[in-house]
Coordinates of C-alpha atoms and ligand atoms in Angstrom, one line a residue:
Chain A
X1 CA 20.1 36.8 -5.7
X2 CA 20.4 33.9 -3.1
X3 CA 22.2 36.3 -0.3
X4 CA 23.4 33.9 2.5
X5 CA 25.5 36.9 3.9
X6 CA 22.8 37.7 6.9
X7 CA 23.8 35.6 10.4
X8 CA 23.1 31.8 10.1
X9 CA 23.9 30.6 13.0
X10 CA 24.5 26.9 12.5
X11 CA 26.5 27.5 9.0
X12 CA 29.7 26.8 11.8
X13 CA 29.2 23.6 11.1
X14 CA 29.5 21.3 8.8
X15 CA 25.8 21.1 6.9
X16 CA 23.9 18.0 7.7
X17 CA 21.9 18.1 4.1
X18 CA 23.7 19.4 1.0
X19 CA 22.1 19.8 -2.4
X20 CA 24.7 20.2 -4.9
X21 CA 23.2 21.9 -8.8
X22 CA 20.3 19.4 -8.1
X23 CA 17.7 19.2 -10.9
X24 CA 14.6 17.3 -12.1
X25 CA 12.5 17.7 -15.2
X26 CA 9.2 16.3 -15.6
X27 CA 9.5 16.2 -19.6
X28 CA 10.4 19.6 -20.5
X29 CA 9.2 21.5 -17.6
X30 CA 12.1 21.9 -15.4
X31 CA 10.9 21.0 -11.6
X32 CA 13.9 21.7 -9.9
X33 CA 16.1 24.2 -12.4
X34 CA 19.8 23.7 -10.5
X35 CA 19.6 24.3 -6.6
X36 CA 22.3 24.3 -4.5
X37 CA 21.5 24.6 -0.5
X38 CA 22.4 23.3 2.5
X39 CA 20.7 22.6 6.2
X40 CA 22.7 22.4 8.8
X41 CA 22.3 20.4 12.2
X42 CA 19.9 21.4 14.8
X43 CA 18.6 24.0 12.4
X44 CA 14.7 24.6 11.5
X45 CA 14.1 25.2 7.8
X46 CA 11.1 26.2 5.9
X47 CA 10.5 26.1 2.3
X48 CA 8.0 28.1 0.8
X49 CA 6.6 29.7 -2.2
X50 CA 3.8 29.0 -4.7
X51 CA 2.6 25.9 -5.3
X52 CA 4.1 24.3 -8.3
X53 CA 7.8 25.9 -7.2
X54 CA 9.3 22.9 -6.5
X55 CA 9.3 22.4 -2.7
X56 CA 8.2 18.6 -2.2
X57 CA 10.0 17.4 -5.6
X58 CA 13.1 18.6 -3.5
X59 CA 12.1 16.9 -0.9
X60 CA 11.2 13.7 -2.3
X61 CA 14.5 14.1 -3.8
X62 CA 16.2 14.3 -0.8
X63 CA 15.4 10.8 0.7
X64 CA 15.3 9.5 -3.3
X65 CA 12.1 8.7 -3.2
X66 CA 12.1 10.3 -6.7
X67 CA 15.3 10.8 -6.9
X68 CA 17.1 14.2 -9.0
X69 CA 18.0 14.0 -12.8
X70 CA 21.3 15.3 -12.0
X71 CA 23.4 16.9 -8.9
X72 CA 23.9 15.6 -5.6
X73 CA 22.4 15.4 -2.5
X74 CA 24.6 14.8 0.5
X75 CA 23.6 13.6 4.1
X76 CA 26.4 13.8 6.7
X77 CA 28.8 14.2 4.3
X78 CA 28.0 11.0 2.1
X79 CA 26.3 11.6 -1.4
X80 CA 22.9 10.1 -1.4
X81 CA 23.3 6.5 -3.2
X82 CA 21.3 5.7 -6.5
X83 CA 21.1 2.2 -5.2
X84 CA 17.9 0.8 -4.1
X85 CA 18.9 -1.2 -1.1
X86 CA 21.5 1.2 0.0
X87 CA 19.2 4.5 -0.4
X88 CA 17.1 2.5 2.2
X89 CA 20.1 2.8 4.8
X90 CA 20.3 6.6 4.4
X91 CA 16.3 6.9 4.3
X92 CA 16.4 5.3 7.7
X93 CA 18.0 8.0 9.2
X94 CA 15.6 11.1 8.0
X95 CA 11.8 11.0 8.5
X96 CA 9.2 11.6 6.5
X97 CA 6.0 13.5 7.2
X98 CA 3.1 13.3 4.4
X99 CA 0.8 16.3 3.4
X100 CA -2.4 13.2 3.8
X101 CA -0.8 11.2 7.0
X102 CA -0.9 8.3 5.0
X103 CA -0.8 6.3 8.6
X104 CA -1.6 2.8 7.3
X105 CA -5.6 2.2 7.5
X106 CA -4.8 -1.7 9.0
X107 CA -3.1 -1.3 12.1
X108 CA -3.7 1.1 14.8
X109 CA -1.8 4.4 16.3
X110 CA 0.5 1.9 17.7
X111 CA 0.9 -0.4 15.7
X112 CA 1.7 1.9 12.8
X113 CA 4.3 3.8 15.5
X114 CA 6.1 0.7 15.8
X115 CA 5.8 -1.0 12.2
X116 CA 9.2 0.9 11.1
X117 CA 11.6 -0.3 13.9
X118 CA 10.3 -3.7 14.1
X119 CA 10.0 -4.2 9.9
X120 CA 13.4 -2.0 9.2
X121 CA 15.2 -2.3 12.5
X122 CA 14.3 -6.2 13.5
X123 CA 13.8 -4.3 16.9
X124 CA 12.0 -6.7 19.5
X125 CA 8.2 -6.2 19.2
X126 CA 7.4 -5.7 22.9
X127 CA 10.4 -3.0 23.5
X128 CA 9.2 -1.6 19.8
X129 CA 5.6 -1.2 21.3
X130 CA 7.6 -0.3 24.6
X131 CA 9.2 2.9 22.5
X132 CA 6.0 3.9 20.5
X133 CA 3.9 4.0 22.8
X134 CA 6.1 6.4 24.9
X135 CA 5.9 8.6 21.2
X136 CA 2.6 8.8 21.4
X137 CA 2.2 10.1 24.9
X138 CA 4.6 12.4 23.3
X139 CA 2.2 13.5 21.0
X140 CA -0.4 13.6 23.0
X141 CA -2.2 10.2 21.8
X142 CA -1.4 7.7 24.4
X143 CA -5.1 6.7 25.0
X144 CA -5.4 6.9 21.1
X145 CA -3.1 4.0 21.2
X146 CA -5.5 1.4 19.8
X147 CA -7.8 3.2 17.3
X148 CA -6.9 2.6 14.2
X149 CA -6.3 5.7 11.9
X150 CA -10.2 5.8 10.5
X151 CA -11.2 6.7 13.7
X152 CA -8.8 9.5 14.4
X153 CA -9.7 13.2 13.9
X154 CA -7.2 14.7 11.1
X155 CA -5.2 16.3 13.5
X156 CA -4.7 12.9 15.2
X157 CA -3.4 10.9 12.7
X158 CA -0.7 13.6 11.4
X159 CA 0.6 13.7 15.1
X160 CA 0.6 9.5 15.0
X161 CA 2.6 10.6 11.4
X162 CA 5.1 12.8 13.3
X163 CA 5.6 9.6 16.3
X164 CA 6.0 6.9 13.5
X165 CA 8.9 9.2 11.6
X166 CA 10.4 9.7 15.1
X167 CA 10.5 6.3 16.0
X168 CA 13.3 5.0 13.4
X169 CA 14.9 8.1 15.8
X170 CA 15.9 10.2 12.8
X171 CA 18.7 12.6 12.4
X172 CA 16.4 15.1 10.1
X173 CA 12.3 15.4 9.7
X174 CA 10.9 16.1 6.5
X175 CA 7.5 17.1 6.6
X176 CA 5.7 18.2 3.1
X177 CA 2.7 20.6 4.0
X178 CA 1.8 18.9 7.1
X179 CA -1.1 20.9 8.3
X180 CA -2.9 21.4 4.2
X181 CA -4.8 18.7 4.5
X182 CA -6.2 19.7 7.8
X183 CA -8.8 21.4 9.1
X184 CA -8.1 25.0 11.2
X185 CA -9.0 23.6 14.1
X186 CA -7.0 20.8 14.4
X187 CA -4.0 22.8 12.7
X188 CA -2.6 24.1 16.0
X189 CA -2.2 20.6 17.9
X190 CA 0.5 19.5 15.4
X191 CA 2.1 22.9 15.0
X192 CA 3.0 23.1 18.3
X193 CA 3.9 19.1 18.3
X194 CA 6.0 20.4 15.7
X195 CA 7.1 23.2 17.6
X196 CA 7.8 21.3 20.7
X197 CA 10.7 19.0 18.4
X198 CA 12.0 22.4 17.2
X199 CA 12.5 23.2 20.9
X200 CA 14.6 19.5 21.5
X201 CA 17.2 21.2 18.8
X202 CA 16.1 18.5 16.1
X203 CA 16.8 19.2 12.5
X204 CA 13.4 19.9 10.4
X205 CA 12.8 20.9 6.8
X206 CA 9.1 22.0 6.6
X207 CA 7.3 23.1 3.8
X208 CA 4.9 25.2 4.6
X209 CA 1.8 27.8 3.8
X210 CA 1.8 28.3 7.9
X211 CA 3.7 31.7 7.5
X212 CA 2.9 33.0 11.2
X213 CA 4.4 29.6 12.5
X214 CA 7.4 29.7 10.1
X215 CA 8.4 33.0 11.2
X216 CA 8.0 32.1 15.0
X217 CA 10.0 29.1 14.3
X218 CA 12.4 28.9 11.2
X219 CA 15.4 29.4 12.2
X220 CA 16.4 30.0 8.2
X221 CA 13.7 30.8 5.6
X222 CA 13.9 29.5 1.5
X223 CA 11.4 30.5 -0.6
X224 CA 11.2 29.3 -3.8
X225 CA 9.9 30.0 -7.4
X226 CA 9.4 27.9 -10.5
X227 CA 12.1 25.5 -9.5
X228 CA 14.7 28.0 -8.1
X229 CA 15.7 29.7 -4.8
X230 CA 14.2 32.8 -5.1
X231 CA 15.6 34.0 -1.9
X232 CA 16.8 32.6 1.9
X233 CA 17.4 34.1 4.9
X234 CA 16.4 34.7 8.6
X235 CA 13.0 34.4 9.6
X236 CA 13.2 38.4 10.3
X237 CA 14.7 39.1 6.9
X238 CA 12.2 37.1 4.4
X239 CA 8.9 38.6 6.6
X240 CA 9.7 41.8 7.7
X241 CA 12.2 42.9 4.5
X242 CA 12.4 40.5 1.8
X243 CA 15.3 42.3 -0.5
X244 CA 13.8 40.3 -3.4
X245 CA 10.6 41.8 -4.6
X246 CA 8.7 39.0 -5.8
X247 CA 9.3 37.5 -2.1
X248 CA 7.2 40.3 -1.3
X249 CA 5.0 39.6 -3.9
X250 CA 4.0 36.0 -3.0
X251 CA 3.7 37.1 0.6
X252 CA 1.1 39.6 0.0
X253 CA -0.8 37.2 -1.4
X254 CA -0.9 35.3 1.5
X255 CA -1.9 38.2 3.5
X256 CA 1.4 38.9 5.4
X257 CA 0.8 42.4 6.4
Chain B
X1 CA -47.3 -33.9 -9.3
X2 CA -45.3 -37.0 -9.2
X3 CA -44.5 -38.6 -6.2
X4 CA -41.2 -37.6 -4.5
X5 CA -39.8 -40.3 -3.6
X6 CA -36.5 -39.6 -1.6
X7 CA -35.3 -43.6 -1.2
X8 CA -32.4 -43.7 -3.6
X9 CA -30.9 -40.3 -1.6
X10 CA -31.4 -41.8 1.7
X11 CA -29.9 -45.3 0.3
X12 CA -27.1 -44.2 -0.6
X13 CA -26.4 -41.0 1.8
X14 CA -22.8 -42.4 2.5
X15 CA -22.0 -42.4 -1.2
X16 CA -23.5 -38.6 -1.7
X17 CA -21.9 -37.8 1.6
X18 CA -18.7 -38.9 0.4
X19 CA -19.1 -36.6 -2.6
X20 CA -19.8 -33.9 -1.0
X21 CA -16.6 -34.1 1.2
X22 CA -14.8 -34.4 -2.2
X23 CA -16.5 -31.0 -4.1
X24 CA -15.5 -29.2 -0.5
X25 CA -12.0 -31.2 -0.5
X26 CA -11.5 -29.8 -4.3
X27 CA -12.8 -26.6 -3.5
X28 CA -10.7 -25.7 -0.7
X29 CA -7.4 -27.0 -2.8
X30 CA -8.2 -25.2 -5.7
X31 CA -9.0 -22.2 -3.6
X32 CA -5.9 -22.3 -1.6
X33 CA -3.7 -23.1 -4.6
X34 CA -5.5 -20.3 -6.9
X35 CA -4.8 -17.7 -3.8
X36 CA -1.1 -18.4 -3.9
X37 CA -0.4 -18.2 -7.0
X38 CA -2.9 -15.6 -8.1
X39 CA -1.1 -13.3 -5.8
X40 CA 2.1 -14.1 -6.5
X41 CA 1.1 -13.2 -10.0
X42 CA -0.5 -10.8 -9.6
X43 CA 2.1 -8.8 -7.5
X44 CA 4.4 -10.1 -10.5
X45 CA 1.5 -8.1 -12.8
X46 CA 1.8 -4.8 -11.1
X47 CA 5.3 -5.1 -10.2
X48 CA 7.3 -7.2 -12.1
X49 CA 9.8 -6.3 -15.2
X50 CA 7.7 -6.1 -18.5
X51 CA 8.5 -8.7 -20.0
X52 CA 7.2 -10.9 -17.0
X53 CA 3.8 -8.7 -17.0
X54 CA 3.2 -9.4 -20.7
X55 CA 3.6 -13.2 -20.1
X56 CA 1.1 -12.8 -17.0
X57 CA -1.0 -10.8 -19.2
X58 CA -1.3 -13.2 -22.0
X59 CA -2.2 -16.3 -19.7
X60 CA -5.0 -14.5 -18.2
X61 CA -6.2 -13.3 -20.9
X62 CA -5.8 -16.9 -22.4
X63 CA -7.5 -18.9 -20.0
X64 CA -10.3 -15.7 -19.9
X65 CA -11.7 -17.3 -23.0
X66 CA -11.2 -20.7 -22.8
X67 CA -14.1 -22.6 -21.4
X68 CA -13.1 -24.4 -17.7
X69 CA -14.4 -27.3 -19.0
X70 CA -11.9 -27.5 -22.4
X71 CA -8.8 -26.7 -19.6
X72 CA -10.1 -30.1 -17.5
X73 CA -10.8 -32.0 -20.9
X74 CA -7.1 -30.7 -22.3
X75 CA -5.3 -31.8 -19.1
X76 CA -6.6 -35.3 -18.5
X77 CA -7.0 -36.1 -22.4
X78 CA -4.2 -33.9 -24.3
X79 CA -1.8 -33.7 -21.8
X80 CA -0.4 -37.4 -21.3
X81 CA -0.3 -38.0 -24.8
X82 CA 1.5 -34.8 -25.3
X83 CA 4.2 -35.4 -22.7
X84 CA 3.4 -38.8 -21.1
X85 CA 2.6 -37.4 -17.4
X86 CA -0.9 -39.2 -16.8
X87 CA -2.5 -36.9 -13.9
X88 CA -5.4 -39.0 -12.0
X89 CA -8.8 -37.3 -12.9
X90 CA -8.9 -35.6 -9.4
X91 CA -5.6 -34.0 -9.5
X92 CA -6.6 -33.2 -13.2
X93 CA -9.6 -31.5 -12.2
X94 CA -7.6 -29.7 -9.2
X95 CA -4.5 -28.9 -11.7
X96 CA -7.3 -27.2 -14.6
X97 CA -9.3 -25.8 -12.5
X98 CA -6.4 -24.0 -10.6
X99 CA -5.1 -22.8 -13.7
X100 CA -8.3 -21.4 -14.7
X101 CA -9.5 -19.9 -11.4
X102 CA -5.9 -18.4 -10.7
X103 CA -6.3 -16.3 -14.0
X104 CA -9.5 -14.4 -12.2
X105 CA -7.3 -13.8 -9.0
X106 CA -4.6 -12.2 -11.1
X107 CA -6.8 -10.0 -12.0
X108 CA -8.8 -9.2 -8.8
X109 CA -5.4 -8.8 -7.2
X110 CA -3.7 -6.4 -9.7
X111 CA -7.2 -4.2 -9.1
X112 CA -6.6 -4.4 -5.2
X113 CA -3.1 -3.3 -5.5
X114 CA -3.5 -0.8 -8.0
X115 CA -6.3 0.7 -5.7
X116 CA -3.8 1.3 -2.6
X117 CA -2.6 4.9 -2.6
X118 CA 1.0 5.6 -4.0
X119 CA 1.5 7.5 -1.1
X120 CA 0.9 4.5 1.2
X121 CA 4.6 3.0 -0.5
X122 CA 6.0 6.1 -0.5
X123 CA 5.1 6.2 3.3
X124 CA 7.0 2.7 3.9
X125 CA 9.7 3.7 1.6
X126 CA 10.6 6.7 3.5
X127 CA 10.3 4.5 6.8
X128 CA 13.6 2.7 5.0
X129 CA 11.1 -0.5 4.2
X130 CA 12.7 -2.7 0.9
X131 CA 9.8 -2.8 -2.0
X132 CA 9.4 -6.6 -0.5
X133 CA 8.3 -5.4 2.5
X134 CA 6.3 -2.5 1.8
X135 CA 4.3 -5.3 -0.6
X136 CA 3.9 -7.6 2.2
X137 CA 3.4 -5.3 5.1
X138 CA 1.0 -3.0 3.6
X139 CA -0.1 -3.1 -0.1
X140 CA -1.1 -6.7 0.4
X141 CA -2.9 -6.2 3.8
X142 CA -5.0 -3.9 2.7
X143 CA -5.6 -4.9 -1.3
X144 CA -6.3 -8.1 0.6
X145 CA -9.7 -6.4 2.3
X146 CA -10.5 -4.6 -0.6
X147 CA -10.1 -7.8 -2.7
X148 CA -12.8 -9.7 -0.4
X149 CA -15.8 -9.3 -2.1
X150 CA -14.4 -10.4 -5.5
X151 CA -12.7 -13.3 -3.7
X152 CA -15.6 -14.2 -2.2
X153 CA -17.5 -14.4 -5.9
X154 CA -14.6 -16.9 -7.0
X155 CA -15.2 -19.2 -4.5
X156 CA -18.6 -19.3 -5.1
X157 CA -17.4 -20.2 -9.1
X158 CA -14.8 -22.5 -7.8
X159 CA -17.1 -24.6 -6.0
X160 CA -19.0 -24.8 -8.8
X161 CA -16.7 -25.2 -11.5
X162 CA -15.9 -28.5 -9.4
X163 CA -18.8 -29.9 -10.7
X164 CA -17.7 -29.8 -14.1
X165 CA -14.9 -32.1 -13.2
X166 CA -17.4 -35.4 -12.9
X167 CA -16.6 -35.1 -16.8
X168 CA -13.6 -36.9 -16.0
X169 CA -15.0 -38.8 -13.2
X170 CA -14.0 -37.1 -10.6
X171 CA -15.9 -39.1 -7.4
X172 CA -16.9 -35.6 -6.1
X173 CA -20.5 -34.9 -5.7
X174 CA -22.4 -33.8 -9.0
X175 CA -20.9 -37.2 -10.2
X176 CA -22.2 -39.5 -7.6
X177 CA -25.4 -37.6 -7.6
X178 CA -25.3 -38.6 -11.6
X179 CA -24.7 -42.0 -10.4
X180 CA -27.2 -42.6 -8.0
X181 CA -29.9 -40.7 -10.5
X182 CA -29.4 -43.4 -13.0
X183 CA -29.2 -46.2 -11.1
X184 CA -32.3 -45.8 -9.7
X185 CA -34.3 -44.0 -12.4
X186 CA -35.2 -40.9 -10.1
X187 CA -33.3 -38.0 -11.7
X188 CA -36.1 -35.7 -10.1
X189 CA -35.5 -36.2 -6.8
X190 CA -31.9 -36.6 -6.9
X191 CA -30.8 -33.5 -8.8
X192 CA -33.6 -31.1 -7.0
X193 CA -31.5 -32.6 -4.1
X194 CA -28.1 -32.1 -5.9
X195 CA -29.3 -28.5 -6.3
X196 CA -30.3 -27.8 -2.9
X197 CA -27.1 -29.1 -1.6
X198 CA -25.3 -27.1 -4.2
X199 CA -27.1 -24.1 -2.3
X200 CA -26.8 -24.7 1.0
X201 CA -22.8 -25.2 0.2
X202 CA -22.7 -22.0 -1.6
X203 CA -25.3 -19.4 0.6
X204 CA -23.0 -19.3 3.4
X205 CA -19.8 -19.6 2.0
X206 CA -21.3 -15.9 0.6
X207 CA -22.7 -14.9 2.8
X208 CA -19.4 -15.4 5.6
X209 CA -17.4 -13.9 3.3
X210 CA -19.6 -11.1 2.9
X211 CA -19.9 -10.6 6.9
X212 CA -16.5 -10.7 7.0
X213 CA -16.3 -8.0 4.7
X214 CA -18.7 -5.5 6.2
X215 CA -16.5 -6.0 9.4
X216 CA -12.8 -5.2 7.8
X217 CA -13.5 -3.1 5.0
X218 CA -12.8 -0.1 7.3
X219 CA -9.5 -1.3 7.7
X220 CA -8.9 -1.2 3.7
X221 CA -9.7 2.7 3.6
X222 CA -6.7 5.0 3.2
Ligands
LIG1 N1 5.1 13.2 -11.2 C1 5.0 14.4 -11.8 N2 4.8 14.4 -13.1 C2 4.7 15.6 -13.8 N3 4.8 16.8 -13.3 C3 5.1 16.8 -11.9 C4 5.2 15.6 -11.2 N4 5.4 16.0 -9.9 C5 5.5 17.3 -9.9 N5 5.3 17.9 -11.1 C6 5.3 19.3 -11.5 O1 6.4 19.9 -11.0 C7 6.1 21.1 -10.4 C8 6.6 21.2 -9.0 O2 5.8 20.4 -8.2 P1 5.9 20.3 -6.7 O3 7.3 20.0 -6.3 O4 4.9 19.4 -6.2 O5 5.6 21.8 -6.2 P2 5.2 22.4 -4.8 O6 5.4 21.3 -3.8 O7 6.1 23.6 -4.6 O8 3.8 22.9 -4.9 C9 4.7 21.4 -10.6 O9 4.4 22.2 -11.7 C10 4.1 20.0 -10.8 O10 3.0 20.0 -11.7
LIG2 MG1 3.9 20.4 -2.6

């Protein structure tokens, strides 16, 4: 069922992310029921599928934040740590991008840019303020520097999300629904922010409802149902000739044509 | 209508005065001290191992129903004979009124930091922060605003609770105001002033706080 035969192109590699017979209950429903997958560098990867399938336990799993009931996750070759202070090493190396923003309300664009490097990093607070405020001419929010996040359009504050994951200069992005929570019109500023990191060859596992921009920009395609890999493959493959027919299924709802 | 006869207040406006800088002196002390250990508390209420959050528990709920005037009484009375540590009344009134006031900021603070967003920790989590720092950087910060109005209602009850400690003698203001009423037989005057000085320490103290407030509380919203 999971067919990994059609051309990936990173899989040459060694994978970046590993998850090895991961699972998670939440009493006796079973969240995640025993995935195994891998992302490998450079690669863009969307998960998707119907809500209540999985995706962000998977990926809170990933940096531990709720960490799996059994399996493994491995990053660059390591297994994740259980350990609180050494999971904290590892989760400094992937960023994290949150469904609400969840910039912090008391200090402004830059401010909450540069809190992770100076708190985490001990990095010098002019060249910290130096670096985010280069992010967030990157995101297009340099004269936003100074507003704090209550007086930031939607839109806004998830592209001051995207600058403060990429200031700890992460080796993967995780971002969990980043455009649900916003509204259409603002949805297109961070998708092509989000576009524009795909383009610098960073790794990114996005889960997503955005189908039209995961088939312009996944590289590789999971979709997932009640807790399982239903299917992966190309872009190409899951839209235009999903071998799995429930794939098809879920799409349709959505409208893909 | 008797005459008001404000002589004994103006006599003896150095004595009063002297109060008074002792009711702000206690105040501020018992403020300061309730703050610190309130929140480290209450972080300890929300965050701690269970066995420490039962024990927090209990002492608020403890001192909840125990007059402030029994905790002042207990400590200067009970407490030397009980161990043989004699406290002077103002560091009494300081040490019971501490103990009593900190029980109230447990309680504002476990509200404050149960009202930030779990997502706002996961956010620092995921940014590699230690649960220290997440506390410190951005629960506290932010329960802190939230927590202003209530704090501002303590203080208003510290300073007043202060007055309870002339009980035990304490030379702050309610005390010398008792002094000078009987001395010179003019209660009338002297305790419509002790009220109106009561006031004007009080009004602004709420009303600042309150100001200050209206300007943050933006900052608190996540
Ligand atoms: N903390 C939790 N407690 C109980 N059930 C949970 C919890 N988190 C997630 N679940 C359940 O696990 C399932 C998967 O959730 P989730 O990973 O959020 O799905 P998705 O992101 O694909 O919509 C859902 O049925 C959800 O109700
Ligand atoms: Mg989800």
């Amino acid at each position: 069922m999971t067919d990994t035969t059609p051309i990936r192109r990173a899989a040459t590699q060694r994978p970046l992310l590993e998850y090895k017979h991961v699972h998670k209950a939440f009493g006796a429903f079973k969240a995640i029921d025993d995935i195994s997958l891998e992302i490998y560098p450079g690669e863009v990867v969307c998960f998707i599928g119907p809500s209540g399938s999985g995706k962000s336990t998977l990926l809170r799993g990933t940096n531990g934040l709720d960490p799996f009931d059994g399996g493994e996750v491995f990053f660059d070759g390591q297994a994740l740590p259980r350990k609180q202070s050494e999971v904290r090493k590892v989760r400094q190396r992937m960023g994290m991008v949150f469904q609400n923003f969840e910039l912090f309300p008391h200090k402004t664009a830059l401010q909450n840019v540069a809190i992770g490097p100076i708190t985490v990093l001990n990095t010098d607070k002019a060249q910290a303020e130096q670096q985010a405020m280069a992010l967030l001419a990157k995101v297009g929010l340099a004269d936003k520097a100074d507003n704090y996040p209550v007086n930031l359009s939607g839109g806004q504050q998830q592209r001051v999300a995207i600058a403060r994951a990429l200031a700890m200069q992460p080796e993967v992005l995780l971002f969990d629904e980043p455009t649900s929570a916003l509204d259409p019109e603002t949805i297109g500023e961070v998708l092509s922010v989000m576009k524009a990191l795909a383009d610098e060859g960073r790794t990114m596992v996005i889960v997503t409802h955005e189908m039209s921009f995961a088939r312009r920009v996944a590289d590789w395609v999971i979709v997932f149902e009640r807790g399982k890999v239903l299917e992966q493959g190309p872009p190409e493959q899951i839209f235009e000739a999903p071998t799995v027919g429930r794939t098809k299924e879920f799409l349709g709802h959505l409208g893909w044509a | 209508m008797p005459d008001f006869d404000i002589s004994p207040i103006v006599d003896s406006w150095q004595f009063l005065a002297t109060g008074i800088g002792v009711t702000i002196l206690l105040s501020l002390l018992c403020m300061a001290a309730s703050l610190m250990l309130g929140t480290l508390l209450g972080v300890g209420r929300v965050y701690g191992p269970r066995p420490l959050q039962l024990a927090i528990t209990f002492y608020v709920d403890t001192m909840r129903s125990i007059p402030v005037l029994v905790v002042i009484v207990w400590i200067y009375f009970a407490v030397p004979i009980l161990t043989g540590i004699n406290f002077p009344p103002f560091w009494s009134a300081l040490i019971a009124i501490t103990i009593h006031i900190t029980a109230s900021i447990v309680e504002i603070v476990r509200a404050g930091v149960e009202s930030i967003r779990e997502g706002q920790c996961r956010a620092g989590l995921a940014l590699g922060m230690s649960w220290p720092q997440v506390i410190m950087k951005i629960v506290l910060p932010q329960a802190a605003i939230r927590m202003l109005p209530a704090i501002g209602s303590v203080l208003s009850v510290t300073i007043k609770d202060t007055a309870i400690a002339s009980v035990i003698a304490v030379p702050e203001f309610m005390k010398r105001a008792e002094t000078v009423a009987s001395q010179s037989y003019q209660p009338m005057e002297v305790f419509t002033f002790a009220i109106l000085v009561y006031f004007l320490l009080l009004f602004p103290t709420t009303r600042t706080v309150d100001f200050i407030y209206r300007r943050l509380s933006h900052l608190g919203r996540s």
